[in-house]
């Protein structure tokens, strides 16, 4: 069985640390765990100019990033199948995240050009875990220093991005909102417990988490 999950959230929400803990915890339980990198970070570091004022270039970056993301997911699904083990694929952001950074008109145009619907993109994933930005519940923890690709500079900008991402995934039937906590461990534990529920192993592993 292969389970695809999205780990998303606003800036400085703890996704990197959470991903590391997911891989460690579920690997020990016998799962083949694949943590897919964030496509936007790869594109930014490769030179894609997300802050461009050229609307056509901005659109092309996002359209090709979507194609890259979908192909990467499919490649790792095939790799997961080849392991012969129960597998967990964790996407650092998923297909619907792109809609949070585009106008509604450009988003609909992108869907037409890649030949997918929102429903199809939502149905690619068994569950979505949204980690709320620390700018919401723990503003003293908000920082730009731990991600060179982060573009949001103020708390207000971070909160707006976070809200836009929640809206992008609100139609998913298994959306989990993980509120900001003073301690990152509390957020991580909630994600681990949520994934365990998705995998139907919650009762057998909860004592290992809490």
PDB file of C-alpha atoms in Angstrom:
ATOM      1  CA  UNK A   1       0.000   0.000   0.000  1.00  0.00           C
ATOM      2  CA  UNK A   2       1.304   3.432  -0.946  1.00  0.00           C
ATOM      3  CA  UNK A   3      -0.002   6.486   0.877  1.00  0.00           C
ATOM      4  CA  UNK A   4       0.610   9.979  -0.515  1.00  0.00           C
ATOM      5  CA  UNK A   5       0.434  12.861   1.928  1.00  0.00           C
ATOM      6  CA  UNK A   6       1.004  16.601   1.587  1.00  0.00           C
ATOM      7  CA  UNK A   7       2.838  18.532   4.264  1.00  0.00           C
ATOM      8  CA  UNK A   8       2.206  22.202   3.642  1.00  0.00           C
ATOM      9  CA  UNK A   9       1.926  25.426   5.607  1.00  0.00           C
ATOM     10  CA  UNK A  10       2.935  29.026   5.883  1.00  0.00           C
ATOM     11  CA  UNK A  11       6.494  30.314   6.205  1.00  0.00           C
ATOM     12  CA  UNK A  12       8.459  29.271   9.283  1.00  0.00           C
ATOM     13  CA  UNK A  13       5.928  26.586  10.208  1.00  0.00           C
ATOM     14  CA  UNK A  14       8.386  23.768  10.943  1.00  0.00           C
ATOM     15  CA  UNK A  15       7.957  21.676   7.793  1.00  0.00           C
ATOM     16  CA  UNK A  16      11.640  20.727   7.463  1.00  0.00           C
ATOM     17  CA  UNK A  17      11.944  19.472  11.034  1.00  0.00           C
ATOM     18  CA  UNK A  18       8.599  17.689  10.785  1.00  0.00           C
ATOM     19  CA  UNK A  19       9.630  15.948   7.564  1.00  0.00           C
ATOM     20  CA  UNK A  20      12.790  14.658   9.211  1.00  0.00           C
ATOM     21  CA  UNK A  21      10.826  13.286  12.156  1.00  0.00           C
ATOM     22  CA  UNK A  22       8.234  11.634   9.891  1.00  0.00           C
ATOM     23  CA  UNK A  23      10.962   9.840   7.968  1.00  0.00           C
ATOM     24  CA  UNK A  24      12.691   8.676  11.146  1.00  0.00           C
ATOM     25  CA  UNK A  25       9.544   7.507  12.931  1.00  0.00           C
ATOM     26  CA  UNK A  26       7.782   5.641  10.145  1.00  0.00           C
ATOM     27  CA  UNK A  27      10.968   4.105   8.745  1.00  0.00           C
ATOM     28  CA  UNK A  28      11.455   2.420  12.118  1.00  0.00           C
ATOM     29  CA  UNK A  29       7.941   0.988  11.771  1.00  0.00           C
ATOM     30  CA  UNK A  30       8.919  -0.704   8.514  1.00  0.00           C
ATOM     31  CA  UNK A  31       7.589   1.792   5.980  1.00  0.00           C
ATOM     32  CA  UNK A  32       9.509   2.896   2.929  1.00  0.00           C
ATOM     33  CA  UNK A  33       9.379   6.659   3.445  1.00  0.00           C
ATOM     34  CA  UNK A  34      10.044   9.144   0.652  1.00  0.00           C
ATOM     35  CA  UNK A  35      10.162  12.854   1.476  1.00  0.00           C
ATOM     36  CA  UNK A  36       9.875  14.797  -1.759  1.00  0.00           C
ATOM     37  CA  UNK A  37      11.575  18.223  -1.817  1.00  0.00           C
ATOM     38  CA  UNK A  38       9.672  21.461  -2.246  1.00  0.00           C
ATOM     39  CA  UNK A  39       9.591  22.219  -5.968  1.00  0.00           C
ATOM     40  CA  UNK A  40       9.498  25.994  -5.465  1.00  0.00           C
ATOM     41  CA  UNK A  41      12.712  25.935  -3.432  1.00  0.00           C
ATOM     42  CA  UNK A  42      14.441  23.900  -6.141  1.00  0.00           C
ATOM     43  CA  UNK A  43      13.271  26.327  -8.814  1.00  0.00           C
ATOM     44  CA  UNK A  44      14.313  29.405  -6.834  1.00  0.00           C
ATOM     45  CA  UNK A  45      17.782  28.012  -6.128  1.00  0.00           C
ATOM     46  CA  UNK A  46      18.124  27.052  -9.801  1.00  0.00           C
ATOM     47  CA  UNK A  47      17.512  30.672 -10.822  1.00  0.00           C
ATOM     48  CA  UNK A  48      13.770  30.973 -11.484  1.00  0.00           C
ATOM     49  CA  UNK A  49      12.785  34.579 -10.732  1.00  0.00           C
ATOM     50  CA  UNK A  50       9.570  34.414  -8.739  1.00  0.00           C
ATOM     51  CA  UNK A  51       9.675  38.136  -8.049  1.00  0.00           C
ATOM     52  CA  UNK A  52       9.642  39.023 -11.732  1.00  0.00           C
ATOM     53  CA  UNK A  53       7.216  41.684 -12.966  1.00  0.00           C
ATOM     54  CA  UNK A  54       6.942  39.814 -16.276  1.00  0.00           C
ATOM     55  CA  UNK A  55       3.516  38.182 -16.003  1.00  0.00           C
ATOM     56  CA  UNK A  56       4.153  35.740 -18.828  1.00  0.00           C
ATOM     57  CA  UNK A  57       7.435  34.586 -17.280  1.00  0.00           C
ATOM     58  CA  UNK A  58       5.759  34.227 -13.873  1.00  0.00           C
ATOM     59  CA  UNK A  59       3.043  32.076 -15.423  1.00  0.00           C
ATOM     60  CA  UNK A  60       5.534  29.891 -17.318  1.00  0.00           C
ATOM     61  CA  UNK A  61       7.560  29.309 -14.150  1.00  0.00           C
ATOM     62  CA  UNK A  62       4.481  28.081 -12.315  1.00  0.00           C
ATOM     63  CA  UNK A  63       3.173  25.966 -15.178  1.00  0.00           C
ATOM     64  CA  UNK A  64       6.477  24.178 -15.591  1.00  0.00           C
ATOM     65  CA  UNK A  65       6.891  23.845 -11.840  1.00  0.00           C
ATOM     66  CA  UNK A  66       3.516  22.094 -11.761  1.00  0.00           C
ATOM     67  CA  UNK A  67       4.607  19.713 -14.501  1.00  0.00           C
ATOM     68  CA  UNK A  68       7.845  19.022 -12.621  1.00  0.00           C
ATOM     69  CA  UNK A  69       5.955  18.398  -9.371  1.00  0.00           C
ATOM     70  CA  UNK A  70       3.451  15.982 -10.902  1.00  0.00           C
ATOM     71  CA  UNK A  71       6.158  14.031 -12.719  1.00  0.00           C
ATOM     72  CA  UNK A  72       8.295  13.836  -9.567  1.00  0.00           C
ATOM     73  CA  UNK A  73       5.329  12.435  -7.642  1.00  0.00           C
ATOM     74  CA  UNK A  74       4.703   9.804 -10.313  1.00  0.00           C
ATOM     75  CA  UNK A  75       8.386   8.830 -10.463  1.00  0.00           C
ATOM     76  CA  UNK A  76       8.542   8.290  -6.716  1.00  0.00           C
ATOM     77  CA  UNK A  77       5.262   6.373  -6.750  1.00  0.00           C
ATOM     78  CA  UNK A  78       6.893   3.896  -9.128  1.00  0.00           C
ATOM     79  CA  UNK A  79       9.971   3.735  -6.913  1.00  0.00           C
ATOM     80  CA  UNK A  80       7.758   3.118  -3.879  1.00  0.00           C
ATOM     81  CA  UNK A  81       6.006   0.286  -5.720  1.00  0.00           C
ATOM     82  CA  UNK A  82       9.366  -1.318  -6.466  1.00  0.00           C
ATOM     83  CA  UNK A  83      10.266  -1.546  -2.773  1.00  0.00           C
ATOM     84  CA  UNK A  84       7.590  -4.151  -2.172  1.00  0.00           C
ATOM     85  CA  UNK A  85       6.951  -2.546   1.229  1.00  0.00           C
ATOM     86  CA  UNK A  86       4.144  -0.374   2.584  1.00  0.00           C
ATOM     87  CA  UNK A  87       5.237   3.095   1.565  1.00  0.00           C
ATOM     88  CA  UNK A  88       4.653   6.662   2.636  1.00  0.00           C
ATOM     89  CA  UNK A  89       5.271   9.502   0.178  1.00  0.00           C
ATOM     90  CA  UNK A  90       5.445  12.913   1.848  1.00  0.00           C
ATOM     91  CA  UNK A  91       5.180  15.901  -0.456  1.00  0.00           C
ATOM     92  CA  UNK A  92       6.754  19.111   0.814  1.00  0.00           C
ATOM     93  CA  UNK A  93       3.837  21.073  -0.618  1.00  0.00           C
ATOM     94  CA  UNK A  94       1.502  19.618  -3.233  1.00  0.00           C
ATOM     95  CA  UNK A  95      -0.159  20.579  -6.481  1.00  0.00           C
ATOM     96  CA  UNK A  96      -2.818  22.872  -5.003  1.00  0.00           C
ATOM     97  CA  UNK A  97      -0.204  25.026  -3.264  1.00  0.00           C
ATOM     98  CA  UNK A  98       0.560  26.767  -6.546  1.00  0.00           C
ATOM     99  CA  UNK A  99      -2.933  28.271  -6.640  1.00  0.00           C
ATOM    100  CA  UNK A 100      -2.114  30.325  -3.533  1.00  0.00           C
ATOM    101  CA  UNK A 101       0.484  32.280  -5.499  1.00  0.00           C
ATOM    102  CA  UNK A 102      -1.512  32.939  -8.670  1.00  0.00           C
ATOM    103  CA  UNK A 103      -4.516  35.004  -9.687  1.00  0.00           C
ATOM    104  CA  UNK A 104      -7.729  32.972 -10.094  1.00  0.00           C
ATOM    105  CA  UNK A 105      -7.606  33.661 -13.839  1.00  0.00           C
ATOM    106  CA  UNK A 106      -4.036  32.423 -14.233  1.00  0.00           C
ATOM    107  CA  UNK A 107      -4.771  29.388 -12.069  1.00  0.00           C
ATOM    108  CA  UNK A 108      -7.683  28.367 -14.293  1.00  0.00           C
ATOM    109  CA  UNK A 109      -5.507  28.924 -17.357  1.00  0.00           C
ATOM    110  CA  UNK A 110      -2.785  26.724 -15.839  1.00  0.00           C
ATOM    111  CA  UNK A 111      -5.302  23.938 -15.177  1.00  0.00           C
ATOM    112  CA  UNK A 112      -6.455  24.084 -18.790  1.00  0.00           C
ATOM    113  CA  UNK A 113      -2.928  23.972 -20.177  1.00  0.00           C
ATOM    114  CA  UNK A 114      -1.824  21.007 -18.049  1.00  0.00           C
ATOM    115  CA  UNK A 115      -5.107  19.171 -18.651  1.00  0.00           C
ATOM    116  CA  UNK A 116      -6.174  18.686 -15.016  1.00  0.00           C
ATOM    117  CA  UNK A 117      -9.033  19.776 -12.793  1.00  0.00           C
ATOM    118  CA  UNK A 118      -8.856  20.881  -9.175  1.00  0.00           C
ATOM    119  CA  UNK A 119     -10.713  17.739  -8.172  1.00  0.00           C
ATOM    120  CA  UNK A 120      -8.082  15.579  -9.856  1.00  0.00           C
ATOM    121  CA  UNK A 121      -5.264  17.422  -8.103  1.00  0.00           C
ATOM    122  CA  UNK A 122      -6.961  17.169  -4.716  1.00  0.00           C
ATOM    123  CA  UNK A 123      -7.595  13.448  -5.168  1.00  0.00           C
ATOM    124  CA  UNK A 124      -3.891  12.726  -5.682  1.00  0.00           C
ATOM    125  CA  UNK A 125      -3.362  12.803  -1.922  1.00  0.00           C
ATOM    126  CA  UNK A 126      -4.798  10.741   0.919  1.00  0.00           C
ATOM    127  CA  UNK A 127      -4.430  13.571   3.431  1.00  0.00           C
ATOM    128  CA  UNK A 128      -3.111  17.104   3.768  1.00  0.00           C
ATOM    129  CA  UNK A 129      -1.404  18.453   6.892  1.00  0.00           C
ATOM    130  CA  UNK A 130      -1.173  22.235   7.046  1.00  0.00           C
ATOM    131  CA  UNK A 131       1.297  23.562   9.605  1.00  0.00           C
ATOM    132  CA  UNK A 132       0.263  27.087  10.514  1.00  0.00           C
ATOM    133  CA  UNK A 133       3.014  29.688  10.361  1.00  0.00           C
ATOM    134  CA  UNK A 134       4.652  30.611  13.635  1.00  0.00           C
ATOM    135  CA  UNK A 135       3.687  34.194  12.760  1.00  0.00           C
ATOM    136  CA  UNK A 136       0.154  33.317  13.914  1.00  0.00           C
ATOM    137  CA  UNK A 137       0.615  31.650  17.265  1.00  0.00           C
ATOM    138  CA  UNK A 138       4.273  32.060  18.167  1.00  0.00           C
ATOM    139  CA  UNK A 139       5.432  35.309  16.519  1.00  0.00           C
ATOM    140  CA  UNK A 140       8.633  35.481  18.563  1.00  0.00           C
ATOM    141  CA  UNK A 141       9.752  32.309  16.777  1.00  0.00           C
ATOM    142  CA  UNK A 142       9.235  33.689  13.275  1.00  0.00           C
ATOM    143  CA  UNK A 143      12.511  34.050  11.389  1.00  0.00           C
ATOM    144  CA  UNK A 144      13.868  34.371   7.853  1.00  0.00           C
ATOM    145  CA  UNK A 145      17.252  32.894   8.708  1.00  0.00           C
ATOM    146  CA  UNK A 146      16.445  29.195   8.306  1.00  0.00           C
ATOM    147  CA  UNK A 147      15.322  29.249   4.660  1.00  0.00           C
ATOM    148  CA  UNK A 148      17.200  31.166   1.978  1.00  0.00           C
ATOM    149  CA  UNK A 149      14.253  30.785  -0.410  1.00  0.00           C
ATOM    150  CA  UNK A 150      11.739  32.428   1.938  1.00  0.00           C
ATOM    151  CA  UNK A 151      10.387  35.682   0.480  1.00  0.00           C
ATOM    152  CA  UNK A 152       7.880  36.776   3.134  1.00  0.00           C
ATOM    153  CA  UNK A 153       9.514  39.424   5.313  1.00  0.00           C
ATOM    154  CA  UNK A 154       6.818  40.570   7.743  1.00  0.00           C
ATOM    155  CA  UNK A 155       4.441  38.775  10.079  1.00  0.00           C
ATOM    156  CA  UNK A 156       1.475  40.137   8.097  1.00  0.00           C
ATOM    157  CA  UNK A 157       2.886  38.749   4.834  1.00  0.00           C
ATOM    158  CA  UNK A 158       3.492  35.363   6.437  1.00  0.00           C
ATOM    159  CA  UNK A 159      -0.047  35.227   7.818  1.00  0.00           C
ATOM    160  CA  UNK A 160      -1.546  36.169   4.453  1.00  0.00           C
ATOM    161  CA  UNK A 161       0.388  33.400   2.700  1.00  0.00           C
ATOM    162  CA  UNK A 162      -0.697  30.937   5.381  1.00  0.00           C
ATOM    163  CA  UNK A 163      -4.360  31.894   4.944  1.00  0.00           C
ATOM    164  CA  UNK A 164      -4.085  31.605   1.142  1.00  0.00           C
ATOM    165  CA  UNK A 165      -2.646  28.097   1.451  1.00  0.00           C
ATOM    166  CA  UNK A 166      -5.447  26.990   3.773  1.00  0.00           C
ATOM    167  CA  UNK A 167      -7.942  28.289   1.237  1.00  0.00           C
ATOM    168  CA  UNK A 168      -6.170  26.389  -1.552  1.00  0.00           C
ATOM    169  CA  UNK A 169      -6.684  23.075   0.260  1.00  0.00           C
ATOM    170  CA  UNK A 170     -10.014  23.725   1.990  1.00  0.00           C
ATOM    171  CA  UNK A 171     -11.910  21.389  -0.347  1.00  0.00           C
ATOM    172  CA  UNK A 172      -9.750  18.392   0.529  1.00  0.00           C
ATOM    173  CA  UNK A 173     -11.851  15.924   2.564  1.00  0.00           C
ATOM    174  CA  UNK A 174      -8.950  15.047   4.880  1.00  0.00           C
ATOM    175  CA  UNK A 175      -7.357  18.410   5.660  1.00  0.00           C
ATOM    176  CA  UNK A 176      -5.669  18.695   9.062  1.00  0.00           C
ATOM    177  CA  UNK A 177      -4.896  22.171  10.399  1.00  0.00           C
ATOM    178  CA  UNK A 178      -2.005  22.030  12.848  1.00  0.00           C
ATOM    179  CA  UNK A 179      -2.079  25.234  14.852  1.00  0.00           C
ATOM    180  CA  UNK A 180       1.079  27.019  15.935  1.00  0.00           C
ATOM    181  CA  UNK A 181       2.527  25.875  19.227  1.00  0.00           C
ATOM    182  CA  UNK A 182       5.193  27.338  21.456  1.00  0.00           C
ATOM    183  CA  UNK A 183       7.069  24.053  21.147  1.00  0.00           C
ATOM    184  CA  UNK A 184       7.674  22.587  17.698  1.00  0.00           C
ATOM    185  CA  UNK A 185       7.559  19.075  19.160  1.00  0.00           C
ATOM    186  CA  UNK A 186       3.854  19.521  19.916  1.00  0.00           C
ATOM    187  CA  UNK A 187       3.139  20.298  16.267  1.00  0.00           C
ATOM    188  CA  UNK A 188       5.242  17.353  15.106  1.00  0.00           C
ATOM    189  CA  UNK A 189       3.478  14.950  17.475  1.00  0.00           C
ATOM    190  CA  UNK A 190       0.100  16.051  16.107  1.00  0.00           C
ATOM    191  CA  UNK A 191       1.275  15.341  12.547  1.00  0.00           C
ATOM    192  CA  UNK A 192       2.661  11.917  13.499  1.00  0.00           C
ATOM    193  CA  UNK A 193      -0.603  11.003  15.218  1.00  0.00           C
ATOM    194  CA  UNK A 194      -2.587  12.261  12.228  1.00  0.00           C
ATOM    195  CA  UNK A 195      -0.550  10.209   9.767  1.00  0.00           C
ATOM    196  CA  UNK A 196      -0.913   7.181  12.025  1.00  0.00           C
ATOM    197  CA  UNK A 197      -4.689   7.651  11.834  1.00  0.00           C
ATOM    198  CA  UNK A 198      -4.539   7.816   8.042  1.00  0.00           C
ATOM    199  CA  UNK A 199      -2.529   4.569   8.048  1.00  0.00           C
ATOM    200  CA  UNK A 200      -4.981   3.027  10.555  1.00  0.00           C
ATOM    201  CA  UNK A 201      -2.226   2.296  13.092  1.00  0.00           C
ATOM    202  CA  UNK A 202      -3.016   5.094  15.557  1.00  0.00           C
ATOM    203  CA  UNK A 203      -3.876   2.926  18.567  1.00  0.00           C
ATOM    204  CA  UNK A 204      -0.787   0.775  18.202  1.00  0.00           C
ATOM    205  CA  UNK A 205       1.738   3.631  17.948  1.00  0.00           C
ATOM    206  CA  UNK A 206       0.308   6.525  19.957  1.00  0.00           C
ATOM    207  CA  UNK A 207       2.284   5.548  23.062  1.00  0.00           C
ATOM    208  CA  UNK A 208       5.477   5.731  21.003  1.00  0.00           C
ATOM    209  CA  UNK A 209       4.671   9.325  20.020  1.00  0.00           C
ATOM    210  CA  UNK A 210       3.333  10.923  23.192  1.00  0.00           C
TER     211      UNK A 210
END
